[in-house]
Short mmCIF file of N, CA and C in Angstrom, two decimals:
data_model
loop_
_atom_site.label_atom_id
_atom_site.label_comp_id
_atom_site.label_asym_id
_atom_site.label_seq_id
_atom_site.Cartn_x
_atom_site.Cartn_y
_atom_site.Cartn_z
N UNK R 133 -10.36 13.86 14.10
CA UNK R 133 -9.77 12.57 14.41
C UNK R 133 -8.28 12.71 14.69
N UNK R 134 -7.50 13.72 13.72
CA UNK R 134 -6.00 13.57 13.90
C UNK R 134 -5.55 14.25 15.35
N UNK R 135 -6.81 15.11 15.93
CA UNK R 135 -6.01 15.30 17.67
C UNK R 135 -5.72 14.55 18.69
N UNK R 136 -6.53 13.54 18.45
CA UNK R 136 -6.34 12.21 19.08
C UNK R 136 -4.63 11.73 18.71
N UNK R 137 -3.93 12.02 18.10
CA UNK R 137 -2.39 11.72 17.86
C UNK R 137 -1.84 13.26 17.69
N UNK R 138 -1.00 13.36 18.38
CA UNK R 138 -0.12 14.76 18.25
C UNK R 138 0.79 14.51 17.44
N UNK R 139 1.27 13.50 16.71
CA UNK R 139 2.40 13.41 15.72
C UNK R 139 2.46 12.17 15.37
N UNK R 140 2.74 11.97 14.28
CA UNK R 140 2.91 11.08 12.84
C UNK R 140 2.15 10.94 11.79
N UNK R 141 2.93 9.82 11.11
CA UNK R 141 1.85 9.79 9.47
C UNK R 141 0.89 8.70 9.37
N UNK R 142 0.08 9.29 8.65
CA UNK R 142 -1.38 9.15 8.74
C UNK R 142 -1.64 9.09 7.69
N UNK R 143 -2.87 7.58 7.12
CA UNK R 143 -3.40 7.60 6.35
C UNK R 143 -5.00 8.02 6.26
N UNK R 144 -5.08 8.80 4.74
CA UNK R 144 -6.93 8.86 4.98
C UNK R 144 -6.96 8.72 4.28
N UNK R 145 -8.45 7.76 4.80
CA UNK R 145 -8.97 7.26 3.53
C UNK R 145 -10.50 7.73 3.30
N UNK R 146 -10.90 7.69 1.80
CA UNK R 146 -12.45 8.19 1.74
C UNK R 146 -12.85 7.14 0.84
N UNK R 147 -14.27 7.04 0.99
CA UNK R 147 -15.24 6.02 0.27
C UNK R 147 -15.82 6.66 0.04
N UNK R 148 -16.27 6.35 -1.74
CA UNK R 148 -17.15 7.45 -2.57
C UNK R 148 -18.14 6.44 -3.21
N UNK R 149 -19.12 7.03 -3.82
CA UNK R 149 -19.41 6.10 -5.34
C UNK R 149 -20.01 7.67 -6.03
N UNK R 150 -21.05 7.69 -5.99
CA UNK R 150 -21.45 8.88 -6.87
C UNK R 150 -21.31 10.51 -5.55
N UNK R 151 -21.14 10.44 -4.38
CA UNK R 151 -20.53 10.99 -3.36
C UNK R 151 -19.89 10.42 -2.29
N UNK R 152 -19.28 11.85 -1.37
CA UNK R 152 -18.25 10.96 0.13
C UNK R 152 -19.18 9.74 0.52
N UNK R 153 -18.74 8.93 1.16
CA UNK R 153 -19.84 8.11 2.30
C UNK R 153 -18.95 7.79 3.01
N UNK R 154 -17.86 8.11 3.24
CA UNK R 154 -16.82 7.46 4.60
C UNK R 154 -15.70 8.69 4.43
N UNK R 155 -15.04 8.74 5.96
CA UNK R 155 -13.65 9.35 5.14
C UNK R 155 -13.33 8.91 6.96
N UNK R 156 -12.71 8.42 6.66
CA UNK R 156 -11.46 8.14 8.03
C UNK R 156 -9.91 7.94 8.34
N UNK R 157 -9.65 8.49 9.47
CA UNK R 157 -7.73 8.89 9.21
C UNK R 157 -6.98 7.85 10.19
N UNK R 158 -6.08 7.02 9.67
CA UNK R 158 -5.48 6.34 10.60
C UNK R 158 -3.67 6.52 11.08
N UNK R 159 -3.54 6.00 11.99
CA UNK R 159 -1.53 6.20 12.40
C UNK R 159 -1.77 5.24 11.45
N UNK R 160 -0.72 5.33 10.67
CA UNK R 160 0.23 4.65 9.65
C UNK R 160 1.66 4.29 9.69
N UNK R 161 1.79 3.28 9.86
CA UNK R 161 3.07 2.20 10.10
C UNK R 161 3.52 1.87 9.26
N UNK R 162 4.84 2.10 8.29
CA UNK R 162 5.27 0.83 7.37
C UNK R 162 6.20 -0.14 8.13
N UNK R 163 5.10 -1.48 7.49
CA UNK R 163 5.14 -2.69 7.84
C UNK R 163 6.75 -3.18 7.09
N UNK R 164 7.61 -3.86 7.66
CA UNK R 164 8.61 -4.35 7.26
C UNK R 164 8.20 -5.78 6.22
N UNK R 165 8.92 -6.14 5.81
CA UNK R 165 8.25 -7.19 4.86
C UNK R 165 9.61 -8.21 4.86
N UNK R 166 9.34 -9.45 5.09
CA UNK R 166 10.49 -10.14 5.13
C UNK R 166 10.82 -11.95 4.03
N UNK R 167 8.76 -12.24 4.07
CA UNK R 167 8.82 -12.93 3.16
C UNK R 167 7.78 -12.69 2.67
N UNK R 168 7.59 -13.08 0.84
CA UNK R 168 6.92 -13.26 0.07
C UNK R 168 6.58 -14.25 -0.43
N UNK R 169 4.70 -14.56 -1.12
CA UNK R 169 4.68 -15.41 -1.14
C UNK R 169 4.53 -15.02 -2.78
N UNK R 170 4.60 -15.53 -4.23
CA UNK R 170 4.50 -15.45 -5.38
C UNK R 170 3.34 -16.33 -5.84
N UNK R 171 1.98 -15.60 -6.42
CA UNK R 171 1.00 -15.76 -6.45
C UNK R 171 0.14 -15.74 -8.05
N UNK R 172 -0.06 -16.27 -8.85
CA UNK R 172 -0.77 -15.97 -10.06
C UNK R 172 -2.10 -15.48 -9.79
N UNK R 173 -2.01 -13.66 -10.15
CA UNK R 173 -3.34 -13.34 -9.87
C UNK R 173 -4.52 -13.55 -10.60
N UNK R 174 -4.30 -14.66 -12.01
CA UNK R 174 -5.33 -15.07 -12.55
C UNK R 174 -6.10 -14.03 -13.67
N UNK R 175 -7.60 -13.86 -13.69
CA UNK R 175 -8.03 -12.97 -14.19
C UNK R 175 -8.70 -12.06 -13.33
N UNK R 176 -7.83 -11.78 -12.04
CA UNK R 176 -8.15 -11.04 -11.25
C UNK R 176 -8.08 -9.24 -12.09
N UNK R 177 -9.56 -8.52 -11.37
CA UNK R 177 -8.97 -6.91 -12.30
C UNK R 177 -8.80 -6.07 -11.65
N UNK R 178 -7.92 -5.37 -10.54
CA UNK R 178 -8.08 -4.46 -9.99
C UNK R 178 -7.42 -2.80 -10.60
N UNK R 179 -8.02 -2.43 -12.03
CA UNK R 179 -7.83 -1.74 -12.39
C UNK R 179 -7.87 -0.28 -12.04
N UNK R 180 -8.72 -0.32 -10.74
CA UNK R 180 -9.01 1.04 -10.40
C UNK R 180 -9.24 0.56 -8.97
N UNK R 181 -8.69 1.27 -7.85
CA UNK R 181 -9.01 0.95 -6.96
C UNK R 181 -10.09 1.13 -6.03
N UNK R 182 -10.81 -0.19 -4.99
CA UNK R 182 -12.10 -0.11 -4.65
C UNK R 182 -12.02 -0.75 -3.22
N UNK R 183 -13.69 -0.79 -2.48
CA UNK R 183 -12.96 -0.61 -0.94
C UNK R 183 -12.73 -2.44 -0.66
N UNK R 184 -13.38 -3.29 -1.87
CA UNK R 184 -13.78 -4.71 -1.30
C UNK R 184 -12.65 -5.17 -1.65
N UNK R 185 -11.58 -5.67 -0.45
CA UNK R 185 -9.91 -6.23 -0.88
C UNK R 185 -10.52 -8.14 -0.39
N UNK R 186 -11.33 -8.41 -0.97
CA UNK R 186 -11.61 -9.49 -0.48
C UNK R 186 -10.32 -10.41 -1.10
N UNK R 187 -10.44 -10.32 -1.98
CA UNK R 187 -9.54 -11.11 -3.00
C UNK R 187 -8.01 -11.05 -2.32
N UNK R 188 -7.23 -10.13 -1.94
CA UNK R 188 -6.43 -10.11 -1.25
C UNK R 188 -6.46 -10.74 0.39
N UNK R 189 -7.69 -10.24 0.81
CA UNK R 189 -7.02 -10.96 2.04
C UNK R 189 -7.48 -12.13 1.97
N UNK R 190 -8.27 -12.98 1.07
CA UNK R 190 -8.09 -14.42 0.74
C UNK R 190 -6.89 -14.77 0.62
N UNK R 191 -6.32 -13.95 -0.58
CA UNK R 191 -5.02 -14.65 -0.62
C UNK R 191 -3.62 -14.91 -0.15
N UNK R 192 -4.03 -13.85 1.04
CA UNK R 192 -3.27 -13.38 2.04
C UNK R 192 -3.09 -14.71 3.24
N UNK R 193 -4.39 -15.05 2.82
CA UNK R 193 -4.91 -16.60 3.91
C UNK R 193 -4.32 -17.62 3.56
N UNK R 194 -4.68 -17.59 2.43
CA UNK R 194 -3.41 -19.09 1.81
C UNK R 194 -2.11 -18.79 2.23
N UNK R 195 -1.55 -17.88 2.59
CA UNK R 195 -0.38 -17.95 2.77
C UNK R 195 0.24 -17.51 4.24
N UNK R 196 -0.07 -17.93 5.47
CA UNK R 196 -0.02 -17.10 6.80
C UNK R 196 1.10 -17.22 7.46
N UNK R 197 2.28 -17.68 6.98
CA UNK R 197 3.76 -17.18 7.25
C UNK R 197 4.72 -16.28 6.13
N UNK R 198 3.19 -16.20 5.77
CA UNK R 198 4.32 -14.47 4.98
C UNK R 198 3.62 -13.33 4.56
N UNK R 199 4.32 -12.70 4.93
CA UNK R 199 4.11 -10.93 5.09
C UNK R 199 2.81 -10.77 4.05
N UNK R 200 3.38 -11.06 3.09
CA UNK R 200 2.81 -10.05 1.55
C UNK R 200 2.65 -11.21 0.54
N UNK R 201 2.36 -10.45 -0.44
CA UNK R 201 1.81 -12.00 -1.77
C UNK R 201 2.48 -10.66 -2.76
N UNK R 202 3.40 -11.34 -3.73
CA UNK R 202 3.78 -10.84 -5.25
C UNK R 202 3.01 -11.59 -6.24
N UNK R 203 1.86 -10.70 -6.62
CA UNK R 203 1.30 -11.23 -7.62
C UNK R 203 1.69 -11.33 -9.35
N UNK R 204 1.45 -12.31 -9.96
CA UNK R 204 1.99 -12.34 -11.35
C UNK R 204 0.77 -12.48 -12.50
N UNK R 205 0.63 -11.35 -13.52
CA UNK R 205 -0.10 -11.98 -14.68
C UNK R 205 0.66 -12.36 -15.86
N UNK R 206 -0.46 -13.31 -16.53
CA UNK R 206 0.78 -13.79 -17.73
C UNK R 206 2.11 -13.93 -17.17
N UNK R 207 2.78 -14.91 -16.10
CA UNK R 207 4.21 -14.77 -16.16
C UNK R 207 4.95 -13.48 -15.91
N UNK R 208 4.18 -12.26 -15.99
CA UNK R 208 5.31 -10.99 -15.25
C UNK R 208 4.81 -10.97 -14.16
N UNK R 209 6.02 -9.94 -13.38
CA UNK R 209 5.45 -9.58 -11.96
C UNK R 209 4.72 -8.34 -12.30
N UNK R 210 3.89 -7.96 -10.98
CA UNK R 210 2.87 -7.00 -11.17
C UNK R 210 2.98 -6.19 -9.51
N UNK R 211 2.21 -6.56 -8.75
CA UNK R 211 2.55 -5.90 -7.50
C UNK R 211 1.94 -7.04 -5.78
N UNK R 212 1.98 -6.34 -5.11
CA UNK R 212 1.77 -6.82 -3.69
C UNK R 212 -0.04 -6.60 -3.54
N UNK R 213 -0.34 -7.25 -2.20
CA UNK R 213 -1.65 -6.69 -1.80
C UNK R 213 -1.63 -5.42 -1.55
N UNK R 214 -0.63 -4.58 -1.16
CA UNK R 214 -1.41 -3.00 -1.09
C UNK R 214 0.51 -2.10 -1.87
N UNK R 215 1.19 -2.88 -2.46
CA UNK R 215 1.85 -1.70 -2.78
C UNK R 215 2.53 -2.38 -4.10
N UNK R 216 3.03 -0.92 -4.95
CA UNK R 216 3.48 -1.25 -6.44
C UNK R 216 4.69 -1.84 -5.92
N UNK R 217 5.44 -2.34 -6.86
CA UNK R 217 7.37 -2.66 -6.43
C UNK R 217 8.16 -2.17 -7.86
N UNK R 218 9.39 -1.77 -7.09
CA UNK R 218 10.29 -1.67 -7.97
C UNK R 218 11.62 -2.13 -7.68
N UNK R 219 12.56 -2.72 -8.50
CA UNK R 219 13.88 -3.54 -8.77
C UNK R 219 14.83 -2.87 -8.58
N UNK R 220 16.03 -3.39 -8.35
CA UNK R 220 16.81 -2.43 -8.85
C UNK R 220 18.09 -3.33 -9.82
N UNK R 221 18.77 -3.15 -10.97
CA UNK R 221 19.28 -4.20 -11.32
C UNK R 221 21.14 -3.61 -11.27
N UNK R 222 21.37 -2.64 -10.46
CA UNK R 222 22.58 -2.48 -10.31
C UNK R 222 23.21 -1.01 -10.81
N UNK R 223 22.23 -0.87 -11.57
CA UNK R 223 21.96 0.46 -12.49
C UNK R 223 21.06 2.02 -12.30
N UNK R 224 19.53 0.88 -12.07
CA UNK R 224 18.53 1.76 -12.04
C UNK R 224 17.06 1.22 -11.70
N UNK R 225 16.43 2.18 -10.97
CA UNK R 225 15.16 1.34 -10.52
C UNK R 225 14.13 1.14 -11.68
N UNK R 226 13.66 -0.13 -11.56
CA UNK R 226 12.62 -0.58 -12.93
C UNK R 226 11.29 -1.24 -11.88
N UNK R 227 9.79 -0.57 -12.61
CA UNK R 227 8.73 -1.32 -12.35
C UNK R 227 8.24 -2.15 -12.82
N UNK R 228 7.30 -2.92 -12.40
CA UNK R 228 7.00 -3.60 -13.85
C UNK R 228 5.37 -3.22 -15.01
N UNK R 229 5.69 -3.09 -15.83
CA UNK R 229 4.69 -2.50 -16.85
C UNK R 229 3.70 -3.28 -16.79
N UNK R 230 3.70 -4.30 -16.37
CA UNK R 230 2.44 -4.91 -16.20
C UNK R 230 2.31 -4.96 -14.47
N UNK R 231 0.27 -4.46 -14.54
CA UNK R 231 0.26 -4.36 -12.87
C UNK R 231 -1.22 -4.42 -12.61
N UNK R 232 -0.97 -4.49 -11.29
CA UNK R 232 -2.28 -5.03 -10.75
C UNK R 232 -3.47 -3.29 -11.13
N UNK R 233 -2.63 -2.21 -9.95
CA UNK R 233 -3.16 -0.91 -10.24
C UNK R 233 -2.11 0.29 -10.38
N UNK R 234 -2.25 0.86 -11.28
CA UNK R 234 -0.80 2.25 -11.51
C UNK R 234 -1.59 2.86 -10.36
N UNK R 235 -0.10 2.63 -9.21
CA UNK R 235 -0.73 3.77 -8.12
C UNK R 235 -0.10 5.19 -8.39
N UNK R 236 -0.60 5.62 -7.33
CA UNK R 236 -0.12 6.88 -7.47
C UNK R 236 1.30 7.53 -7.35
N UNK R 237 1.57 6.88 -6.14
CA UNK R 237 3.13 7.51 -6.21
C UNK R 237 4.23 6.52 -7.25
N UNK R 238 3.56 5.48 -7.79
CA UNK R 238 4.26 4.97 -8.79
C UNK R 238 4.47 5.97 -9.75
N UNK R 239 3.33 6.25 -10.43
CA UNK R 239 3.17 7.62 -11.52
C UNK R 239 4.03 8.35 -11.44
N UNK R 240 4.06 8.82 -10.32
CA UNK R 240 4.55 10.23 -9.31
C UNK R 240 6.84 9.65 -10.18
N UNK R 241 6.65 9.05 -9.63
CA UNK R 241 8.31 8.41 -9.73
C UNK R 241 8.91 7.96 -11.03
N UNK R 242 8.06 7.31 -11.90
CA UNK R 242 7.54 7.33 -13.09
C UNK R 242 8.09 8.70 -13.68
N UNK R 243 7.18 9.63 -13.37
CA UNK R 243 7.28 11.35 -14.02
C UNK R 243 8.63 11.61 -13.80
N UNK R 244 9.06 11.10 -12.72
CA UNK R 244 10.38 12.25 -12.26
C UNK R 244 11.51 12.08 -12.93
N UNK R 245 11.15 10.29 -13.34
CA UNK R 245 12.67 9.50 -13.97
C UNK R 245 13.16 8.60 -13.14
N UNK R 246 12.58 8.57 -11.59
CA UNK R 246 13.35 7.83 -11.10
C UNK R 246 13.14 6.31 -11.05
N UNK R 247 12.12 5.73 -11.44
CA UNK R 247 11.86 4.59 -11.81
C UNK R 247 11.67 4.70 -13.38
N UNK R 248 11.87 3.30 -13.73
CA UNK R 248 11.43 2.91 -15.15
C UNK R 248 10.87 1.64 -15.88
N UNK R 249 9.47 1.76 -16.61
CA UNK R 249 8.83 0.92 -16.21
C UNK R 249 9.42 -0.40 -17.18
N UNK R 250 9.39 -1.91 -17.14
CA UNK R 250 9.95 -2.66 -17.87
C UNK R 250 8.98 -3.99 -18.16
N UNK R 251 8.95 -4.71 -18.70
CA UNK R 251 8.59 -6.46 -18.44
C UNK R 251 9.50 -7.20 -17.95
N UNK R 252 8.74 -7.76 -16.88
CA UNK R 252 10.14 -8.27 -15.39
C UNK R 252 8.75 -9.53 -15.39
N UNK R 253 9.91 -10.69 -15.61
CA UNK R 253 9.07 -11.86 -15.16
C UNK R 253 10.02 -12.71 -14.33
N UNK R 254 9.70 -13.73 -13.62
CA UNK R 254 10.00 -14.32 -12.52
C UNK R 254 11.52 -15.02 -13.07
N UNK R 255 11.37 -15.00 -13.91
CA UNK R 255 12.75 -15.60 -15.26
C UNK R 255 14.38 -14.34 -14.74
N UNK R 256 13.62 -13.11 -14.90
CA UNK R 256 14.81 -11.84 -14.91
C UNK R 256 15.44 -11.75 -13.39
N UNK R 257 14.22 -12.44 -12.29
CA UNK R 257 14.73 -11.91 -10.98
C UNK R 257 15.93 -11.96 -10.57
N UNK R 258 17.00 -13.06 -10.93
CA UNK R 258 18.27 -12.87 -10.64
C UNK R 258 19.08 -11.75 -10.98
N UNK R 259 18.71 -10.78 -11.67
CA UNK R 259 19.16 -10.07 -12.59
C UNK R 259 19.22 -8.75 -11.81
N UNK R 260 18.45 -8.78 -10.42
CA UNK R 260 18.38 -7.53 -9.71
C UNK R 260 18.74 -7.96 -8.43
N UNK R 261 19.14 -6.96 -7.62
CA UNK R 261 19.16 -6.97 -6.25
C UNK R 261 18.72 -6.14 -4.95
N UNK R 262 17.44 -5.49 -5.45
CA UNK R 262 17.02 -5.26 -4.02
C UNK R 262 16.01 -4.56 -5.16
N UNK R 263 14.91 -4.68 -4.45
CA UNK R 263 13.41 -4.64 -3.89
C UNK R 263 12.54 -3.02 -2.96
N UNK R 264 12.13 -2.72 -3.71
CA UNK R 264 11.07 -1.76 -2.99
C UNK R 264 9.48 -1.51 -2.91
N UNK R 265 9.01 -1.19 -2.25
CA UNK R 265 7.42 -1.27 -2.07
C UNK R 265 7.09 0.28 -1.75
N UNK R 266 6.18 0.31 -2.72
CA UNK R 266 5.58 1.42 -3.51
C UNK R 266 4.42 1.92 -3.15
N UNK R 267 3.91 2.96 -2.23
CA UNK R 267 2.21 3.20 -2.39
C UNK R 267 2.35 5.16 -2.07
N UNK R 268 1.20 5.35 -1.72
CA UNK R 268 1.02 6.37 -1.75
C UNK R 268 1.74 7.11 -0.32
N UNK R 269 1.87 5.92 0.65
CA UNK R 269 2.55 6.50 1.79
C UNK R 269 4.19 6.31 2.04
N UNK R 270 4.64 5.39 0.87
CA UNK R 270 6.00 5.17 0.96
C UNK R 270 6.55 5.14 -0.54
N UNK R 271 7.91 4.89 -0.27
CA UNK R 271 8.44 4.71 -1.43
C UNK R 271 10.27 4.11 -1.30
N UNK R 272 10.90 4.62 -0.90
CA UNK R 272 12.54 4.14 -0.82
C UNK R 272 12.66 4.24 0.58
N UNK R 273 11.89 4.20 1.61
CA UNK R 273 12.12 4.40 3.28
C UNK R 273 13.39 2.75 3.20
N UNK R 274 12.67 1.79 2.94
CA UNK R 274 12.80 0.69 3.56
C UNK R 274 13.20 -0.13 1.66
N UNK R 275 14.62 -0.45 1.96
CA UNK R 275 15.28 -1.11 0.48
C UNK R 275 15.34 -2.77 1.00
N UNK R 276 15.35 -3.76 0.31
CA UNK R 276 15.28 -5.06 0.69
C UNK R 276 16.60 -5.75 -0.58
N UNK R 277 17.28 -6.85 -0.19
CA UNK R 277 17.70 -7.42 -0.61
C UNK R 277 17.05 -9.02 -0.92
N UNK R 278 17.27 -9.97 -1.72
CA UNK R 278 16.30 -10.76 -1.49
C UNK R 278 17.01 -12.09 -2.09
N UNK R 279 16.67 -13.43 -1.94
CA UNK R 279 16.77 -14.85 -2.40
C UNK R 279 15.20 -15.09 -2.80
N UNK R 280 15.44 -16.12 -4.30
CA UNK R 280 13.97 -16.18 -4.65
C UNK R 280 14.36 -17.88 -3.90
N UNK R 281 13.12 -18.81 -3.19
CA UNK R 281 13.55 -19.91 -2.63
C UNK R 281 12.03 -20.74 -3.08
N UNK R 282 11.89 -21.06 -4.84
CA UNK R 282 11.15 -21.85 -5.04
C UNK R 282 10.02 -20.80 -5.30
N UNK R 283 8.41 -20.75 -4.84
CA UNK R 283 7.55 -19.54 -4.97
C UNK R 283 7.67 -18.26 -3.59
N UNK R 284 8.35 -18.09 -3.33
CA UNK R 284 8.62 -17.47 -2.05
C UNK R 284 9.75 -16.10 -2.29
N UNK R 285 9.58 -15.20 -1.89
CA UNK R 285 10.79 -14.30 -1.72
C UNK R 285 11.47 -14.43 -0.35
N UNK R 286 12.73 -14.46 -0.04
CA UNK R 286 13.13 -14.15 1.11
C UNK R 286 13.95 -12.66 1.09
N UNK R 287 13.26 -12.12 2.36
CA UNK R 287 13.52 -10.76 1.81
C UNK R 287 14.88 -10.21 3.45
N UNK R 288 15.88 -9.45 3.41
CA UNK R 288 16.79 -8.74 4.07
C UNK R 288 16.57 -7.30 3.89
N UNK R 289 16.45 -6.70 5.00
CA UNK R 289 16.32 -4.92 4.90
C UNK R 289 17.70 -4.61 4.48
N UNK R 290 17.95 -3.88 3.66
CA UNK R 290 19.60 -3.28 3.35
C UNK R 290 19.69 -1.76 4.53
#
């Protein structure tokens, strides 16, 4: 599949259950993100990740002038439809300990020191100033500055 593109990054993905049953590679874009919508994910569980994002792109629907959804349990923040986040409060980057799924390159950043994980609820957000989105294909490419405006993020690329 990847000769079909002579250059860039690429996601693959595989679908398993008790073996492979899918594995496909795509060009991979990070998407800029400019607003958020702030979402109570309820007793939603996505503890481990799986292929049915129904739940997301529902909630993606409720909201169709903005990018991404920041989901919250209990009052903290937790993460986006497809990526962890981390803060920064002037100091040092913080995640939040409560989350939808510990991805991977969260872990990964986690280990190194360079994030640190905290309880961040919608109460602390003034308290930081810029914003990052977290997955297995990114991490500090793209820093955001932000205004919270009611349930909404408004987000600025730094």
């Amino acid at each position: 599949v990847l000769t079909d593109y002579p250059e860039g990054l690429f996601k693959v993905r595989v679908d398993y259950d008790s073996a492979i049953t899918g594995i496909r590679a795509e060009l991979y874009e990070i998407q800029p993100h400019r607003k958020l919508s702030i979402m109570d994910a309820g007793d939603f569980d996505y503890s481990y990740k799986f292929a049915d994002r129904d739940f997301f792109r529902k909630s993606l629907e409720r909201y169709p002038d903005c990018d991404d959804i920041l989901f919250l349990k209990d009052g903290c923040l937790t993460d986006t439809t497809y990526c962890n986040i981390a803060l920064y409060n002037g100091e040092e980057w913080l995640t939040p300990a409560t989350l939808l799924l510990p991805g991977t390159k969260r872990s990964v950043l986690l280990r190194s020191g360079l994030l640190r994980e905290a309880t961040i609820t919608l109460a602390d957000l003034p308290g930081f100033e810029a914003i990052v989105f977290i997955n297995a294909m990114r991490d500090f490419e793209k820093k955001y500055t932000f205004v919270r405006d009611q349930n909404e993020l408004i987000l600025a690329e730094i």
